[in-house]
Amino acid sequence: MSALSALENALENRWEALWRRLSGREPAEIVDALRRECDSHAVVCRAGRVMVPNAYDVELAGPVHEELTRRGGRVGQALVDRLARHAARHGYEWAGPLAVHVRRSSEVPNGRFRVASSVMPHVSAAGFRRAGD
């Protein structure tokens, strides 16, 4: 195992321990839900090209969301990293820049979560140049 792989595993283990302590849920459950959401919305465009949604929403119960925010947790980025590795293993292409938004929801009971995906339109750099002219 290379030093980089060992570091990656250590970081994942620490993140999972933090998540278990804060939410009582295994982070693998949320990562698996994101993977399923990605896989279930994959569209084969042509041989060798599979497009998947690029915007994912994870809704958490208020207390869990508050605790993660208070501690300055970068849960959204950690989920983006995990989802990006999953897509790379399967050869998926994103419909635009990948984003995972972690939100508070009063409709989600404590200890539970909800995952949804959508295609967020790609914004080109050319559009910014035109707007600045």
PDB file of C-alpha atoms in Angstrom:
ATOM      1  CA  MET A   1       0.000   0.000   0.000  1.00  0.00           C
ATOM      2  CA  SER A   2       1.457   3.354  -0.951  1.00  0.00           C
ATOM      3  CA  ALA A   3       1.744   6.228   1.488  1.00  0.00           C
ATOM      4  CA  LEU A   4      -0.978   8.116  -0.390  1.00  0.00           C
ATOM      5  CA  SER A   5      -3.401   5.186  -0.107  1.00  0.00           C
ATOM      6  CA  ALA A   6      -2.633   4.845   3.592  1.00  0.00           C
ATOM      7  CA  LEU A   7      -3.304   8.558   4.131  1.00  0.00           C
ATOM      8  CA  GLU A   8      -6.576   8.348   2.178  1.00  0.00           C
ATOM      9  CA  ASN A   9      -7.722   5.359   4.264  1.00  0.00           C
ATOM     10  CA  ALA A  10      -6.811   7.133   7.515  1.00  0.00           C
ATOM     11  CA  LEU A  11      -8.788  10.237   6.497  1.00  0.00           C
ATOM     12  CA  GLU A  12     -11.808   8.159   5.500  1.00  0.00           C
ATOM     13  CA  ASN A  13     -11.713   6.285   8.819  1.00  0.00           C
ATOM     14  CA  ARG A  14     -11.596   9.541  10.810  1.00  0.00           C
ATOM     15  CA  TRP A  15     -14.455  11.036   8.778  1.00  0.00           C
ATOM     16  CA  GLU A  16     -16.552   7.899   9.297  1.00  0.00           C
ATOM     17  CA  ALA A  17     -15.884   7.952  13.057  1.00  0.00           C
ATOM     18  CA  LEU A  18     -16.937  11.618  13.257  1.00  0.00           C
ATOM     19  CA  TRP A  19     -20.084  10.922  11.259  1.00  0.00           C
ATOM     20  CA  ARG A  20     -21.064   7.957  13.466  1.00  0.00           C
ATOM     21  CA  ARG A  21     -20.559  10.026  16.609  1.00  0.00           C
ATOM     22  CA  LEU A  22     -22.647  12.929  15.324  1.00  0.00           C
ATOM     23  CA  SER A  23     -25.474  11.184  13.564  1.00  0.00           C
ATOM     24  CA  GLY A  24     -25.618   7.650  14.847  1.00  0.00           C
ATOM     25  CA  ARG A  25     -25.641   6.552  11.191  1.00  0.00           C
ATOM     26  CA  GLU A  26     -22.905   4.889   9.208  1.00  0.00           C
ATOM     27  CA  PRO A  27     -21.548   7.312   6.577  1.00  0.00           C
ATOM     28  CA  ALA A  28     -21.369   4.352   4.245  1.00  0.00           C
ATOM     29  CA  GLU A  29     -25.176   4.422   4.152  1.00  0.00           C
ATOM     30  CA  ILE A  30     -25.201   7.965   2.765  1.00  0.00           C
ATOM     31  CA  VAL A  31     -22.347   7.270   0.356  1.00  0.00           C
ATOM     32  CA  ASP A  32     -24.162   4.125  -0.818  1.00  0.00           C
ATOM     33  CA  ALA A  33     -27.372   6.137  -1.277  1.00  0.00           C
ATOM     34  CA  LEU A  34     -25.464   8.698  -3.379  1.00  0.00           C
ATOM     35  CA  ARG A  35     -23.941   5.895  -5.462  1.00  0.00           C
ATOM     36  CA  ARG A  36     -27.364   4.298  -6.014  1.00  0.00           C
ATOM     37  CA  GLU A  37     -28.828   7.666  -7.007  1.00  0.00           C
ATOM     38  CA  CYS A  38     -25.971   8.178  -9.463  1.00  0.00           C
ATOM     39  CA  ASP A  39     -26.261   4.661 -10.909  1.00  0.00           C
ATOM     40  CA  SER A  40     -30.043   4.744 -11.212  1.00  0.00           C
ATOM     41  CA  HIS A  41     -29.968   7.973 -13.234  1.00  0.00           C
ATOM     42  CA  ALA A  42     -27.110   6.990 -15.545  1.00  0.00           C
ATOM     43  CA  VAL A  43     -27.910   7.461 -19.234  1.00  0.00           C
ATOM     44  CA  VAL A  44     -25.978   5.681 -21.971  1.00  0.00           C
ATOM     45  CA  CYS A  45     -25.459   8.242 -24.744  1.00  0.00           C
ATOM     46  CA  ARG A  46     -23.388   5.990 -27.006  1.00  0.00           C
ATOM     47  CA  ALA A  47     -21.004   3.108 -26.597  1.00  0.00           C
ATOM     48  CA  GLY A  48     -18.495   4.007 -23.921  1.00  0.00           C
ATOM     49  CA  ARG A  49     -20.203   7.250 -22.834  1.00  0.00           C
ATOM     50  CA  VAL A  50     -22.454   7.240 -19.787  1.00  0.00           C
ATOM     51  CA  MET A  51     -23.770  10.534 -18.427  1.00  0.00           C
ATOM     52  CA  VAL A  52     -24.922  10.985 -14.818  1.00  0.00           C
ATOM     53  CA  PRO A  53     -26.494  13.882 -12.888  1.00  0.00           C
ATOM     54  CA  ASN A  54     -24.062  16.386 -11.435  1.00  0.00           C
ATOM     55  CA  ALA A  55     -26.053  17.968  -8.582  1.00  0.00           C
ATOM     56  CA  TYR A  56     -26.930  15.958  -5.477  1.00  0.00           C
ATOM     57  CA  ASP A  57     -28.867  17.046  -2.396  1.00  0.00           C
ATOM     58  CA  VAL A  58     -28.498  15.285   0.952  1.00  0.00           C
ATOM     59  CA  GLU A  59     -31.149  16.336   3.466  1.00  0.00           C
ATOM     60  CA  LEU A  60     -30.340  15.783   7.143  1.00  0.00           C
ATOM     61  CA  ALA A  61     -32.308  16.270  10.331  1.00  0.00           C
ATOM     62  CA  GLY A  62     -31.736  19.638  11.992  1.00  0.00           C
ATOM     63  CA  PRO A  63     -29.660  18.497  14.998  1.00  0.00           C
ATOM     64  CA  VAL A  64     -27.229  16.516  12.851  1.00  0.00           C
ATOM     65  CA  HIS A  65     -26.885  19.329  10.323  1.00  0.00           C
ATOM     66  CA  GLU A  66     -26.291  21.898  13.083  1.00  0.00           C
ATOM     67  CA  GLU A  67     -23.613  19.774  14.735  1.00  0.00           C
ATOM     68  CA  LEU A  68     -21.747  19.303  11.464  1.00  0.00           C
ATOM     69  CA  THR A  69     -21.977  23.016  10.660  1.00  0.00           C
ATOM     70  CA  ARG A  70     -20.903  24.075  14.145  1.00  0.00           C
ATOM     71  CA  ARG A  71     -17.788  21.952  13.965  1.00  0.00           C
ATOM     72  CA  GLY A  72     -16.914  23.355  10.553  1.00  0.00           C
ATOM     73  CA  GLY A  73     -17.207  19.941   8.947  1.00  0.00           C
ATOM     74  CA  ARG A  74     -16.604  19.707   5.222  1.00  0.00           C
ATOM     75  CA  VAL A  75     -19.040  16.861   4.763  1.00  0.00           C
ATOM     76  CA  GLY A  76     -20.189  18.063   1.331  1.00  0.00           C
ATOM     77  CA  GLN A  77     -16.644  17.984  -0.025  1.00  0.00           C
ATOM     78  CA  ALA A  78     -16.005  14.543   1.473  1.00  0.00           C
ATOM     79  CA  LEU A  79     -19.167  13.250  -0.234  1.00  0.00           C
ATOM     80  CA  VAL A  80     -18.108  14.873  -3.538  1.00  0.00           C
ATOM     81  CA  ASP A  81     -14.756  13.094  -3.291  1.00  0.00           C
ATOM     82  CA  ARG A  82     -16.371   9.707  -2.615  1.00  0.00           C
ATOM     83  CA  LEU A  83     -18.906  10.155  -5.434  1.00  0.00           C
ATOM     84  CA  ALA A  84     -16.194  11.285  -7.860  1.00  0.00           C
ATOM     85  CA  ARG A  85     -14.164   8.123  -7.137  1.00  0.00           C
ATOM     86  CA  HIS A  86     -17.275   5.996  -7.719  1.00  0.00           C
ATOM     87  CA  ALA A  87     -17.924   7.680 -11.074  1.00  0.00           C
ATOM     88  CA  ALA A  88     -14.289   7.317 -12.131  1.00  0.00           C
ATOM     89  CA  ARG A  89     -14.396   3.562 -11.391  1.00  0.00           C
ATOM     90  CA  HIS A  90     -17.485   3.187 -13.623  1.00  0.00           C
ATOM     91  CA  GLY A  91     -16.355   5.551 -16.369  1.00  0.00           C
ATOM     92  CA  TYR A  92     -19.264   7.956 -15.827  1.00  0.00           C
ATOM     93  CA  GLU A  93     -19.223  11.497 -17.198  1.00  0.00           C
ATOM     94  CA  TRP A  94     -20.859  14.316 -15.254  1.00  0.00           C
ATOM     95  CA  ALA A  95     -23.516  16.469 -16.909  1.00  0.00           C
ATOM     96  CA  GLY A  96     -21.613  19.501 -15.560  1.00  0.00           C
ATOM     97  CA  PRO A  97     -19.576  20.439 -12.488  1.00  0.00           C
ATOM     98  CA  LEU A  98     -20.185  17.988  -9.627  1.00  0.00           C
ATOM     99  CA  ALA A  99     -21.774  19.354  -6.440  1.00  0.00           C
ATOM    100  CA  VAL A 100     -23.176  17.724  -3.311  1.00  0.00           C
ATOM    101  CA  HIS A 101     -25.253  20.051  -1.142  1.00  0.00           C
ATOM    102  CA  VAL A 102     -25.878  19.058   2.451  1.00  0.00           C
ATOM    103  CA  ARG A 103     -29.056  20.707   3.711  1.00  0.00           C
ATOM    104  CA  ARG A 104     -31.130  20.809   6.863  1.00  0.00           C
ATOM    105  CA  SER A 105     -34.681  19.515   6.576  1.00  0.00           C
ATOM    106  CA  SER A 106     -37.459  19.614   9.130  1.00  0.00           C
ATOM    107  CA  GLU A 107     -39.198  16.798   7.244  1.00  0.00           C
ATOM    108  CA  VAL A 108     -36.408  14.268   7.835  1.00  0.00           C
ATOM    109  CA  PRO A 109     -36.529  12.515  11.232  1.00  0.00           C
ATOM    110  CA  ASN A 110     -33.372  12.597  13.357  1.00  0.00           C
ATOM    111  CA  GLY A 111     -30.908   9.906  12.329  1.00  0.00           C
ATOM    112  CA  ARG A 112     -32.401   9.615   8.825  1.00  0.00           C
ATOM    113  CA  PHE A 113     -31.523  11.247   5.517  1.00  0.00           C
ATOM    114  CA  ARG A 114     -32.850  11.787   2.010  1.00  0.00           C
ATOM    115  CA  VAL A 115     -30.857  11.901  -1.255  1.00  0.00           C
ATOM    116  CA  ALA A 116     -31.969  13.387  -4.588  1.00  0.00           C
ATOM    117  CA  SER A 117     -30.157  14.290  -7.804  1.00  0.00           C
ATOM    118  CA  SER A 118     -30.656  16.612 -10.739  1.00  0.00           C
ATOM    119  CA  VAL A 119     -28.798  17.985 -13.712  1.00  0.00           C
ATOM    120  CA  MET A 120     -27.488  21.445 -12.992  1.00  0.00           C
ATOM    121  CA  PRO A 121     -26.780  23.301 -16.245  1.00  0.00           C
ATOM    122  CA  HIS A 122     -23.155  23.824 -17.115  1.00  0.00           C
ATOM    123  CA  VAL A 123     -22.032  27.437 -16.949  1.00  0.00           C
ATOM    124  CA  SER A 124     -19.329  28.288 -19.455  1.00  0.00           C
ATOM    125  CA  ALA A 125     -16.496  30.717 -18.893  1.00  0.00           C
ATOM    126  CA  ALA A 126     -17.503  32.450 -22.146  1.00  0.00           C
ATOM    127  CA  GLY A 127     -20.750  33.517 -20.485  1.00  0.00           C
ATOM    128  CA  PHE A 128     -18.803  35.283 -17.750  1.00  0.00           C
ATOM    129  CA  ARG A 129     -16.660  37.160 -20.262  1.00  0.00           C
ATOM    130  CA  ARG A 130     -19.740  38.392 -22.124  1.00  0.00           C
ATOM    131  CA  ALA A 131     -21.396  39.515 -18.912  1.00  0.00           C
ATOM    132  CA  GLY A 132     -18.304  41.512 -17.910  1.00  0.00           C
ATOM    133  CA  ASP A 133     -18.015  43.366 -21.242  1.00  0.00           C
TER     134      ASP A 133
END
